[in-house]
Structure formats: C-alpha cells, structure tokens
Amino acid sequence: MAIERDCVLHSWCVQADWRAPTIVGGRGARFWDASGRSYLDMSSLAECMNLGHQHPAVIKAIQDQAERLCFVTAAWGAEPRATLAHLLLEKSGFDGGRVFFTLGGADANEQAVKFARQACGRPHGSVIARDRSYHGASYGAMAFSGDSRTHGQADPAAHHVRHVPPPYAYRCPFGTTTADACAMGALEAITQAIDAHPDTAAILMEPDAGTNGIVAPDSFWPGLRRLARDKGVALIADEVMSGFGRCGEWFAWQRHGEAGRPDLMTLAKGLTGAHLPLAAVVLSRDIAARLEHEVLYTGLTYSGHPLACAAGVAAVRAYEDERLIDRSKTLGAWLFQALQALQRRHPAIGDVRGGHGLFAVLELVKDRDTREPLRPWPEVHPSLRALVARALDSGVSFAVRGNLILLAPPLVIEQSELGEALDLLDRLLGDTEWS
C-alpha cells in the first residue's frame, strides 16, 4: 500500500508532522482504519457526515445514477439537478427562487457574493463579515473569513471586505454583560460599517454554528435581518456547516421563522452528507428576478454534477424519511444538558454553547472566574492536544479548534454512543493538568 505521507500535500497542518491512519470503511456514527480499529465519530469528520458514514440510500442513488448518466455539463439539463433544486426551494420556502450548484462551501460563498453584487448593481461593492469567522480557504473566501491564519495570503481590503466584531457573548468585544446587549453591540458595529461604506452590497455571516465556536445570541439574527433590509443590503446566510439538521432545523435561520429569512444562503457539507462534493447557493425570488435577464459569467466544469445531485436528492429524502431533523433537535437538547452536567464537575470548562441541534461547544479556560483562556486564539494548548490523542487511542474522535472542543456527531448517532463519548471525555478531563 502506498504511504500517503510521502506523496500527498495535506491542508491545515505542517507537512512533516502529518500522521494519520488510513481509513477503509464506516457505517453510521463509526469509521475504521486499515488495521481494523474502529472510531466513534464525534465531529462528523469535518462537520459534514450528517447522515453518517456510507448511508445505504445515498450509495444506492449514486450507483443508479452512474448506470444512467455520469456527467453532463450545466449547459444541458439533468434530471437529478432539477429535482434537487426543487427540493431545496421547498425545504427553505424560497418560493420562486433559484438554485445555483457548485462544488464546495468556499466556492458557494464566493458565488453568493458575486450574485449579490450583480443583483444590486455594485460589482465591486463592499461585503461585511465578522472577525473570527470562517467561510472557506479559496482566495475570495479567505478574504471573507475573519481568520488571522489566512489574512497573510488574502487581504480582505483588496477584496472590499470589512470585518466587524462578533456577537461573542462569553467574551463580548463590546464590554457588555448580557447576551442581548452583546448582540446589540454587534448590530451597531455592522450599522457603522455600512454607513462608512455606502457601496456595501452584502452581509455574509453564519446564522448559528461555525468552526469558530461562536453561537450568536438568539436576538442577533432577526436583528441582522431587519438591519440589512433597512439598509438595502443583501443578507447571505452561510449555512455550509449549520444546514441540514445540524442546528435542529433544515437550515439554522429557520429557528427564527420569517424574521430570519436571508436573501441568499449557501449550502454544502450536509447537502450530500459528504458522500460526494456538492454545494449550492439558494437565491430568493427577489434576487433571482434581478438576475433573470443577466449573463452570469461564472461556473465550474463539474458544477451541478449529476452524480452529486443524485446523492443530494437521496440525502434530502433520507433526512425527511428518517426524521433526522427532529432527531437532531431532541438529541441535541439531551447532549447540551449532559455537557452542562460535565461543566459542573470540571472547572476547566468555562462555557457550554449550542444545544439547538447536534452541535455544541466546550470552551476551556485556565480560570473559570476570570475566563482566562488556555491559550491565545487560535493556539491549541498542548494538554488539549494530548487529551484528543488519548481519546483517539480509546476509539473516539473529537474535533478541537483553539481552546474549543467542538461536538458535531452524525445525526444518526445513538444516545448510548453519545453517552459513551461523554463518559470518556469526563475521565480524560479529570486526568488532565492545564498548567
């Protein structure tokens, strides 16, 4: 067997340090390596395996579509592409809207900004995004992201991107002491940014969860919707991670009803349950109407690939048939309560966030009273790295970013499996020194 380390460049790591087993299979909430060792997946790999590993209905749909038609470009019609577009418009309630398919979340966010700028007639209009956000790792998406790791490669100002502080209630950058006050501070910062840049075309933000670990106060997103409408700016919801049940709804903005409806939203990850690469931009009726007689100078060869769209159709039907959206909401509430109990036993857990679905964040601290972080963001404390390594040795895979443990298991996970992972985490936290 070829050794991958010798021939593949790997993202988000030092190449010389890369070490990982070769994964050869999976089922449900578990996957296993070439040696036969099984791992319980508490992160859905990259928060994308919402349906679990090797979902049989999605696999069957891919096989059936491959026998009929593997590929046709987007210049031609394809039945699974049209079917999936109708399903997405139905689940989002974007009646009269349109769907643009592409390959990944970063590209979807770039396309959404293109469409917003074109629809409002500001081809170089400013985009408002948040500090400590992540929208992808292509050049444009890196500029949108409030991520210090990548700004050396893509200058936000060169892409007409303006970043504002986030509604991070646990460490509110506005010095407030309540979640709603922090949300108000964030909205005021966005208002000031738009007033300072009257060419603003769009606001690009995540409505709920993200790998930054910030879960906005409930009042923030409806307030942002009102602000964007009042200012005549398109609101783009980055649902790449939060969509498809991750936050207890088809799409996270739906938790706020019509008060949270964006003008565009971007999808990826859970769209096919990561069985094949696919992403989408869903446009409202109004945005789509403004583009109806415009040429869209954009697109990729494999955009709307029939195999991927067939996987997407099967995935949407699996979420529906197996009631996985409701399941995420129910199990997410149980998980959140269990994590709060864990917090009471471990002083290193400063904050527990999430709980709207199967997504939760533990923020670890040196001192709970002062909220002193383990390490400056986005560094990872060596003891936290060691904890995750010990968990992996015990057969549970956790995701870590900075001082955060991110919990985003497949929506098909059993409650007993969640309990298994939390029991292990409980023991490991008790055995860890954070000095």
CSV table of C-alpha atoms in Angstrom, one decimal:
chain,number,residue,atom,x,y,z
A,1,MET,CA,0.0,0.0,0.0
A,2,ALA,CA,1.3,3.5,-0.9
A,3,ILE,CA,2.2,5.7,2.1
A,4,GLU,CA,0.1,8.8,1.7
A,5,ARG,CA,2.5,11.0,3.7
A,6,ASP,CA,5.2,10.6,1.0
A,7,CYS,CA,3.1,11.8,-1.9
A,8,VAL,CA,0.1,14.0,-0.8
A,9,LEU,CA,0.1,17.6,0.4
A,10,HIS,CA,-2.3,17.9,3.4
A,11,SER,CA,-4.2,21.1,4.3
A,12,TRP,CA,-4.2,22.9,7.7
A,13,CYS,CA,-1.1,21.1,9.0
A,14,VAL,CA,2.7,21.1,8.9
A,15,GLN,CA,3.6,18.6,6.2
A,16,ALA,CA,6.4,17.0,8.2
A,17,ASP,CA,4.1,16.5,11.2
A,18,TRP,CA,1.2,14.8,9.4
A,19,ARG,CA,0.4,11.4,10.8
A,20,ALA,CA,-2.9,9.7,10.3
A,21,PRO,CA,-4.2,6.1,9.8
A,22,THR,CA,-5.7,5.1,6.5
A,23,ILE,CA,-9.5,4.8,6.8
A,24,VAL,CA,-11.0,2.0,4.8
A,25,GLY,CA,-14.7,1.9,5.9
A,26,GLY,CA,-17.5,3.2,8.0
A,27,ARG,CA,-21.1,2.8,9.0
A,28,GLY,CA,-23.4,5.0,10.9
A,29,ALA,CA,-21.5,7.0,13.5
A,30,ARG,CA,-18.3,4.9,13.3
A,31,PHE,CA,-15.5,4.5,10.8
A,32,TRP,CA,-12.5,2.2,10.9
A,33,ASP,CA,-8.9,2.1,9.7
A,34,ALA,CA,-6.8,-0.5,7.8
A,35,SER,CA,-5.8,-2.2,11.0
A,36,GLY,CA,-9.4,-2.8,11.9
A,37,ARG,CA,-9.5,-0.2,14.7
A,38,SER,CA,-13.0,1.5,15.0
A,39,TYR,CA,-13.6,5.1,15.9
A,40,LEU,CA,-16.7,6.8,17.2
A,41,ASP,CA,-17.1,10.0,15.1
A,42,MET,CA,-18.0,13.0,17.3
A,43,SER,CA,-17.2,15.6,14.7
A,44,SER,CA,-18.9,14.1,11.5
A,45,LEU,CA,-15.3,14.3,10.3
A,46,ALA,CA,-15.4,17.9,9.1
A,47,GLU,CA,-18.9,18.5,10.4
A,48,CYS,CA,-20.2,17.1,7.1
A,49,MET,CA,-21.2,13.4,7.6
A,50,ASN,CA,-24.6,14.4,8.9
A,51,LEU,CA,-26.2,11.2,7.6
A,52,GLY,CA,-23.4,9.0,9.0
A,53,HIS,CA,-20.9,7.0,7.1
A,54,GLN,CA,-21.9,5.1,4.0
A,55,HIS,CA,-25.6,5.8,4.1
A,56,PRO,CA,-27.2,3.0,2.0
A,57,ALA,CA,-29.8,5.1,0.3
A,58,VAL,CA,-27.3,7.6,-0.9
A,59,ILE,CA,-24.9,4.9,-2.0
A,60,LYS,CA,-27.7,3.3,-4.0
A,61,ALA,CA,-28.7,6.6,-5.6
A,62,ILE,CA,-25.1,7.2,-6.7
A,63,GLN,CA,-24.9,3.7,-8.2
A,64,ASP,CA,-28.2,4.0,-10.0
A,65,GLN,CA,-27.3,7.4,-11.5
A,66,ALA,CA,-23.9,6.2,-12.6
A,67,GLU,CA,-25.6,3.5,-14.6
A,68,ARG,CA,-27.9,6.0,-16.3
A,69,LEU,CA,-25.7,9.1,-16.8
A,70,CYS,CA,-22.4,10.0,-15.1
A,71,PHE,CA,-21.9,13.5,-16.5
A,72,VAL,CA,-23.4,16.3,-18.5
A,73,THR,CA,-22.3,20.0,-18.2
A,74,ALA,CA,-24.6,22.6,-16.7
A,75,ALA,CA,-25.2,23.9,-20.3
A,76,TRP,CA,-27.6,20.9,-20.5
A,77,GLY,CA,-30.4,19.8,-18.3
A,78,ALA,CA,-30.1,16.9,-15.9
A,79,GLU,CA,-33.0,15.3,-14.1
A,80,PRO,CA,-31.3,15.0,-10.6
A,81,ARG,CA,-30.2,18.6,-10.8
A,82,ALA,CA,-33.7,19.9,-11.3
A,83,THR,CA,-35.2,17.6,-8.7
A,84,LEU,CA,-32.7,18.7,-6.1
A,85,ALA,CA,-33.2,22.3,-6.8
A,86,HIS,CA,-37.0,21.9,-6.3
A,87,LEU,CA,-36.4,20.1,-3.1
A,88,LEU,CA,-34.1,22.8,-1.7
A,89,LEU,CA,-36.6,25.5,-2.7
A,90,GLU,CA,-39.3,23.6,-1.0
A,91,LYS,CA,-37.4,22.9,2.3
A,92,SER,CA,-36.3,26.5,2.5
A,93,GLY,CA,-39.6,28.0,1.5
A,94,PHE,CA,-37.8,30.1,-1.2
A,95,ASP,CA,-40.9,30.1,-3.5
A,96,GLY,CA,-40.0,31.5,-6.9
A,97,GLY,CA,-36.3,31.4,-6.1
A,98,ARG,CA,-33.4,29.7,-8.0
A,99,VAL,CA,-30.6,27.4,-7.1
A,100,PHE,CA,-27.0,27.6,-8.4
A,101,PHE,CA,-24.9,24.5,-7.9
A,102,THR,CA,-21.2,24.4,-7.4
A,103,LEU,CA,-18.6,22.2,-5.7
A,104,GLY,CA,-17.8,23.3,-2.2
A,105,GLY,CA,-18.6,25.8,0.6
A,106,ALA,CA,-15.9,28.3,-0.2
A,107,ASP,CA,-16.9,28.5,-3.8
A,108,ALA,CA,-20.6,28.8,-2.8
A,109,ASN,CA,-19.8,31.8,-0.6
A,110,GLU,CA,-17.8,33.4,-3.4
A,111,GLN,CA,-20.7,32.8,-5.9
A,112,ALA,CA,-23.2,34.2,-3.4
A,113,VAL,CA,-21.3,37.4,-3.1
A,114,LYS,CA,-21.0,37.7,-6.9
A,115,PHE,CA,-24.7,37.3,-7.3
A,116,ALA,CA,-25.5,39.8,-4.5
A,117,ARG,CA,-23.1,42.4,-6.1
A,118,GLN,CA,-24.6,41.8,-9.5
A,119,ALA,CA,-28.2,41.9,-8.3
A,120,CYS,CA,-27.7,45.3,-6.6
A,121,GLY,CA,-25.6,46.8,-9.4
A,122,ARG,CA,-22.4,47.2,-7.3
A,123,PRO,CA,-19.9,44.8,-8.9
A,124,HIS,CA,-17.2,45.9,-6.5
A,125,GLY,CA,-19.5,46.6,-3.6
A,126,SER,CA,-18.2,46.1,0.0
A,127,VAL,CA,-19.0,42.9,1.9
A,128,ILE,CA,-19.5,43.0,5.7
A,129,ALA,CA,-18.3,39.9,7.5
A,130,ARG,CA,-17.3,39.0,11.1
A,131,ASP,CA,-14.0,38.8,12.8
A,132,ARG,CA,-13.3,35.2,13.9
A,133,SER,CA,-15.3,33.7,11.2
A,134,TYR,CA,-14.6,31.1,8.5
A,135,HIS,CA,-16.1,31.0,5.1
A,136,GLY,CA,-13.6,28.8,3.2
A,137,ALA,CA,-10.0,28.6,2.0
A,138,SER,CA,-10.1,29.8,-1.6
A,139,TYR,CA,-8.7,33.3,-2.1
A,140,GLY,CA,-12.1,35.1,-2.0
A,141,ALA,CA,-13.4,33.0,0.8
A,142,MET,CA,-10.2,33.6,2.9
A,143,ALA,CA,-10.7,37.3,2.4
A,144,PHE,CA,-14.3,37.0,3.7
A,145,SER,CA,-13.2,35.0,6.7
A,146,GLY,CA,-12.2,36.8,9.9
A,147,ASP,CA,-9.3,34.3,10.3
A,148,SER,CA,-5.9,35.5,11.3
A,149,ARG,CA,-4.3,32.4,9.9
A,150,THR,CA,-5.1,33.2,6.3
A,151,HIS,CA,-5.1,37.0,6.0
A,152,GLY,CA,-1.4,36.9,5.1
A,153,GLN,CA,-2.5,35.2,1.9
A,154,ALA,CA,-5.7,37.1,1.0
A,155,ASP,CA,-6.0,40.8,2.0
A,156,PRO,CA,-9.7,41.5,3.0
A,157,ALA,CA,-9.4,45.1,1.9
A,158,ALA,CA,-8.2,44.1,-1.6
A,159,HIS,CA,-11.5,42.1,-1.9
A,160,HIS,CA,-13.6,45.0,-0.5
A,161,VAL,CA,-14.3,43.1,2.7
A,162,ARG,CA,-14.9,44.9,6.0
A,163,HIS,CA,-14.8,42.9,9.2
A,164,VAL,CA,-16.7,43.7,12.4
A,165,PRO,CA,-16.5,42.2,15.9
A,166,PRO,CA,-18.7,39.2,16.5
A,167,PRO,CA,-21.6,38.8,19.0
A,168,TYR,CA,-19.4,36.6,21.2
A,169,ALA,CA,-21.3,36.9,24.5
A,170,TYR,CA,-18.9,34.9,26.6
A,171,ARG,CA,-16.1,37.4,25.7
A,172,CYS,CA,-18.1,40.3,24.4
A,173,PRO,CA,-15.9,42.7,22.5
A,174,PHE,CA,-18.2,45.5,23.3
A,175,GLY,CA,-17.8,45.1,27.1
A,176,THR,CA,-21.4,44.1,27.7
A,177,THR,CA,-22.6,41.7,30.4
A,178,THR,CA,-25.7,40.2,28.8
A,179,ALA,CA,-26.2,38.2,25.5
A,180,ASP,CA,-28.8,40.6,24.1
A,181,ALA,CA,-26.6,43.6,24.9
A,182,CYS,CA,-23.7,41.9,23.1
A,183,ALA,CA,-26.0,41.3,20.1
A,184,MET,CA,-27.0,44.9,20.1
A,185,GLY,CA,-23.3,45.9,20.1
A,186,ALA,CA,-22.6,43.7,17.1
A,187,LEU,CA,-25.5,45.1,15.2
A,188,GLU,CA,-24.4,48.7,15.9
A,189,ALA,CA,-20.9,47.8,14.6
A,190,ILE,CA,-22.4,46.5,11.4
A,191,THR,CA,-24.6,49.6,11.0
A,192,GLN,CA,-21.5,51.8,11.4
A,193,ALA,CA,-19.5,49.7,8.9
A,194,ILE,CA,-22.3,50.1,6.3
A,195,ASP,CA,-22.6,53.8,7.0
A,196,ALA,CA,-18.8,54.2,6.5
A,197,HIS,CA,-19.0,52.2,3.2
A,198,PRO,CA,-22.2,53.2,1.4
A,199,ASP,CA,-21.2,50.9,-1.5
A,200,THR,CA,-21.9,47.9,0.7
A,201,ALA,CA,-23.6,45.1,-1.3
A,202,ALA,CA,-23.9,42.2,1.1
A,203,ILE,CA,-23.5,40.9,4.6
A,204,LEU,CA,-22.1,37.4,4.8
A,205,MET,CA,-22.5,35.6,8.2
A,206,GLU,CA,-23.3,32.3,9.7
A,207,PRO,CA,-26.7,32.3,11.4
A,208,ASP,CA,-25.7,29.8,14.1
A,209,ALA,CA,-22.9,27.4,14.4
A,210,GLY,CA,-19.4,27.6,12.9
A,211,THR,CA,-16.0,26.2,13.4
A,212,ASN,CA,-15.1,29.5,15.2
A,213,GLY,CA,-17.3,28.2,18.1
A,214,ILE,CA,-19.3,31.3,18.5
A,215,VAL,CA,-23.0,30.8,18.9
A,216,ALA,CA,-24.8,34.2,18.4
A,217,PRO,CA,-27.4,35.3,21.0
A,218,ASP,CA,-31.0,34.5,19.8
A,219,SER,CA,-31.8,38.1,19.2
A,220,PHE,CA,-28.9,38.7,16.8
A,221,TRP,CA,-30.0,37.1,13.5
A,222,PRO,CA,-33.5,38.6,13.4
A,223,GLY,CA,-31.9,42.0,14.2
A,224,LEU,CA,-29.5,41.5,11.4
A,225,ARG,CA,-32.3,40.7,9.0
A,226,ARG,CA,-34.0,43.9,9.9
A,227,LEU,CA,-30.8,45.9,9.6
A,228,ALA,CA,-30.0,44.5,6.2
A,229,ARG,CA,-33.5,45.2,4.9
A,230,ASP,CA,-33.4,48.8,6.2
A,231,LYS,CA,-30.0,49.5,4.6
A,232,GLY,CA,-30.9,47.9,1.3
A,233,VAL,CA,-28.1,45.3,1.6
A,234,ALA,CA,-28.4,41.6,0.7
A,235,LEU,CA,-28.1,39.2,3.6
A,236,ILE,CA,-26.2,36.0,2.9
A,237,ALA,CA,-26.6,33.1,5.3
A,238,ASP,CA,-23.6,30.8,5.3
A,239,GLU,CA,-25.3,27.5,6.1
A,240,VAL,CA,-22.4,25.4,4.9
A,241,MET,CA,-22.0,23.8,8.3
A,242,SER,CA,-25.2,24.7,10.1
A,243,GLY,CA,-27.6,23.4,7.4
A,244,PHE,CA,-29.3,20.0,7.1
A,245,GLY,CA,-30.3,19.4,10.7
A,246,ARG,CA,-27.0,20.4,12.4
A,247,CYS,CA,-28.8,23.1,14.4
A,248,GLY,CA,-32.2,21.4,14.7
A,249,GLU,CA,-33.8,22.8,11.6
A,250,TRP,CA,-33.4,22.2,7.9
A,251,PHE,CA,-31.5,25.5,7.9
A,252,ALA,CA,-30.4,27.3,11.1
A,253,TRP,CA,-32.1,30.6,10.2
A,254,GLN,CA,-35.4,28.8,10.2
A,255,ARG,CA,-35.3,28.8,14.0
A,256,HIS,CA,-36.3,32.5,13.8
A,257,GLY,CA,-39.1,31.9,11.2
A,258,GLU,CA,-39.7,34.6,8.6
A,259,ALA,CA,-37.9,37.1,10.8
A,260,GLY,CA,-34.7,35.3,10.0
A,261,ARG,CA,-35.1,34.6,6.2
A,262,PRO,CA,-32.0,35.7,4.3
A,263,ASP,CA,-31.8,36.9,0.7
A,264,LEU,CA,-29.3,34.1,-0.2
A,265,MET,CA,-28.0,31.1,1.6
A,266,THR,CA,-25.1,28.8,0.9
A,267,LEU,CA,-25.1,25.1,1.4
A,268,ALA,CA,-22.5,22.3,1.2
A,269,LYS,CA,-21.3,19.6,3.7
A,270,GLY,CA,-24.7,18.0,4.7
A,271,LEU,CA,-26.2,18.6,1.2
A,272,THR,CA,-25.0,15.1,0.2
A,273,GLY,CA,-23.9,14.1,3.7
A,274,ALA,CA,-20.4,14.4,2.2
A,275,HIS,CA,-20.9,11.3,0.0
A,276,LEU,CA,-19.9,13.4,-3.0
A,277,PRO,CA,-18.7,17.0,-3.4
A,278,LEU,CA,-21.6,19.4,-3.9
A,279,ALA,CA,-22.6,22.9,-2.9
A,280,ALA,CA,-25.4,25.3,-3.7
A,281,VAL,CA,-26.4,28.9,-3.5
A,282,VAL,CA,-30.2,29.4,-2.9
A,283,LEU,CA,-31.5,32.7,-4.1
A,284,SER,CA,-34.7,34.4,-3.0
A,285,ARG,CA,-37.4,35.3,-5.6
A,286,ASP,CA,-36.3,39.0,-5.5
A,287,ILE,CA,-32.6,38.3,-6.1
A,288,ALA,CA,-33.3,35.7,-8.8
A,289,ALA,CA,-35.6,38.1,-10.5
A,290,ARG,CA,-32.9,40.8,-10.7
A,291,LEU,CA,-30.6,38.3,-12.4
A,292,GLU,CA,-33.2,36.9,-14.8
A,293,HIS,CA,-32.0,38.8,-17.8
A,294,GLU,CA,-28.3,39.0,-16.8
A,295,VAL,CA,-25.5,36.8,-18.1
A,296,LEU,CA,-23.8,35.0,-15.2
A,297,TYR,CA,-20.1,34.9,-16.1
A,298,THR,CA,-19.3,32.2,-13.6
A,299,GLY,CA,-19.4,28.4,-13.1
A,300,LEU,CA,-17.1,25.4,-13.0
A,301,THR,CA,-16.9,22.3,-15.3
A,302,TYR,CA,-18.3,20.0,-12.6
A,303,SER,CA,-21.0,22.3,-11.2
A,304,GLY,CA,-24.2,20.5,-10.7
A,305,HIS,CA,-22.7,17.1,-11.4
A,306,PRO,CA,-25.5,14.6,-12.0
A,307,LEU,CA,-23.9,12.0,-9.6
A,308,ALA,CA,-23.6,14.6,-6.8
A,309,CYS,CA,-27.1,15.9,-7.4
A,310,ALA,CA,-28.5,12.3,-7.3
A,311,ALA,CA,-26.7,11.9,-3.9
A,312,GLY,CA,-28.2,15.2,-2.8
A,313,VAL,CA,-31.7,14.1,-3.7
A,314,ALA,CA,-31.3,10.9,-1.8
A,315,ALA,CA,-29.8,12.8,1.2
A,316,VAL,CA,-32.7,15.2,1.4
A,317,ARG,CA,-35.2,12.3,1.3
A,318,ALA,CA,-33.2,10.4,4.0
A,319,TYR,CA,-33.3,13.4,6.3
A,320,GLU,CA,-37.0,13.5,5.8
A,321,ASP,CA,-37.9,9.8,5.8
A,322,GLU,CA,-35.7,9.1,8.9
A,323,ARG,CA,-36.9,12.3,10.7
A,324,LEU,CA,-33.3,13.3,11.3
A,325,ILE,CA,-34.0,17.0,11.7
A,326,ASP,CA,-36.3,16.3,14.7
A,327,ARG,CA,-33.9,13.7,16.0
A,328,SER,CA,-31.1,16.2,16.0
A,329,LYS,CA,-33.2,18.7,18.0
A,330,THR,CA,-34.1,16.0,20.6
A,331,LEU,CA,-30.6,14.5,20.9
A,332,GLY,CA,-29.1,18.0,20.8
A,333,ALA,CA,-31.1,19.0,23.9
A,334,TRP,CA,-30.0,15.9,25.7
A,335,LEU,CA,-26.4,16.4,24.8
A,336,PHE,CA,-26.5,20.1,25.9
A,337,GLN,CA,-27.8,19.1,29.3
A,338,ALA,CA,-25.2,16.4,29.7
A,339,LEU,CA,-22.4,18.8,28.8
A,340,GLN,CA,-23.8,21.3,31.4
A,341,ALA,CA,-23.5,18.5,34.0
A,342,LEU,CA,-19.9,17.9,32.8
A,343,GLN,CA,-19.2,21.6,33.3
A,344,ARG,CA,-20.3,21.4,36.9
A,345,ARG,CA,-17.7,18.7,37.5
A,346,HIS,CA,-14.8,20.3,35.6
A,347,PRO,CA,-13.6,23.8,36.4
A,348,ALA,CA,-11.7,23.9,33.1
A,349,ILE,CA,-15.0,24.1,31.2
A,350,GLY,CA,-15.7,27.8,31.1
A,351,ASP,CA,-18.7,27.8,28.8
A,352,VAL,CA,-21.1,25.4,27.0
A,353,ARG,CA,-22.7,26.7,23.9
A,354,GLY,CA,-25.1,25.4,21.2
A,355,GLY,CA,-27.8,22.9,22.0
A,356,HIS,CA,-30.2,23.8,19.2
A,357,GLY,CA,-29.3,20.5,17.5
A,358,LEU,CA,-26.4,18.1,17.4
A,359,PHE,CA,-23.8,20.9,17.7
A,360,ALA,CA,-22.2,22.0,20.9
A,361,VAL,CA,-19.0,23.8,22.0
A,362,LEU,CA,-17.0,23.5,25.2
A,363,GLU,CA,-14.7,26.4,25.8
A,364,LEU,CA,-11.9,25.5,28.1
A,365,VAL,CA,-10.2,28.1,30.4
A,366,LYS,CA,-7.4,28.4,32.9
A,367,ASP,CA,-9.7,30.1,35.4
A,368,ARG,CA,-13.5,30.0,35.2
A,369,ASP,CA,-13.9,33.1,37.3
A,370,THR,CA,-11.6,35.3,35.3
A,371,ARG,CA,-12.3,33.4,32.0
A,372,GLU,CA,-8.6,33.4,31.3
A,373,PRO,CA,-8.2,31.3,28.1
A,374,LEU,CA,-5.9,28.3,28.0
A,375,ARG,CA,-4.0,29.9,25.0
A,376,PRO,CA,-4.4,33.0,22.8
A,377,TRP,CA,-6.8,32.2,19.9
A,378,PRO,CA,-6.3,30.2,17.8
A,379,GLU,CA,-3.5,28.3,19.5
A,380,VAL,CA,-4.2,24.8,21.0
A,381,HIS,CA,-2.9,24.0,24.5
A,382,PRO,CA,-0.6,21.0,24.5
A,383,SER,CA,-2.7,19.3,27.2
A,384,LEU,CA,-5.8,19.6,24.9
A,385,ARG,CA,-3.9,18.1,22.0
A,386,ALA,CA,-2.8,15.3,24.4
A,387,LEU,CA,-6.4,14.8,25.5
A,388,VAL,CA,-7.7,14.4,22.0
A,389,ALA,CA,-4.9,12.0,21.2
A,390,ARG,CA,-5.8,9.8,24.2
A,391,ALA,CA,-9.4,9.9,23.1
A,392,LEU,CA,-8.4,8.7,19.7
A,393,ASP,CA,-6.4,5.9,21.3
A,394,SER,CA,-9.6,4.9,23.1
A,395,GLY,CA,-11.6,4.9,19.9
A,396,VAL,CA,-13.4,8.3,20.0
A,397,SER,CA,-12.6,11.1,17.5
A,398,PHE,CA,-13.1,14.7,18.8
A,399,ALA,CA,-12.6,17.9,17.0
A,400,VAL,CA,-10.6,20.8,18.5
A,401,ARG,CA,-10.0,24.4,17.5
A,402,GLY,CA,-8.1,26.8,19.7
A,403,ASN,CA,-9.5,26.4,23.2
A,404,LEU,CA,-12.6,24.7,22.0
A,405,ILE,CA,-13.9,21.1,21.8
A,406,LEU,CA,-16.5,21.0,19.0
A,407,LEU,CA,-19.1,18.3,19.2
A,408,ALA,CA,-21.0,17.7,16.0
A,409,PRO,CA,-21.7,13.9,15.6
A,410,PRO,CA,-23.7,12.4,12.7
A,411,LEU,CA,-27.4,12.9,13.2
A,412,VAL,CA,-27.8,9.1,13.2
A,413,ILE,CA,-25.7,8.6,16.3
A,414,GLU,CA,-27.4,6.7,19.1
A,415,GLN,CA,-27.9,8.3,22.6
A,416,SER,CA,-25.9,5.4,24.0
A,417,GLU,CA,-23.0,6.3,21.7
A,418,LEU,CA,-23.2,9.9,22.9
A,419,GLY,CA,-23.0,8.7,26.4
A,420,GLU,CA,-20.0,6.5,25.6
A,421,ALA,CA,-18.1,9.6,24.2
A,422,LEU,CA,-19.1,11.8,27.2
A,423,ASP,CA,-18.1,9.2,29.7
A,424,LEU,CA,-14.6,9.1,28.1
A,425,LEU,CA,-14.4,12.9,27.9
A,426,ASP,CA,-15.4,13.1,31.6
A,427,ARG,CA,-12.5,10.7,32.6
A,428,LEU,CA,-10.0,12.5,30.3
A,429,LEU,CA,-10.9,15.9,31.6
A,430,GLY,CA,-10.4,14.7,35.2
A,431,ASP,CA,-7.0,13.3,34.3
A,432,THR,CA,-5.7,16.4,32.5
A,433,GLU,CA,-3.5,19.1,34.0
A,434,TRP,CA,-3.9,22.5,32.3
A,435,SER,CA,-0.9,24.4,33.7
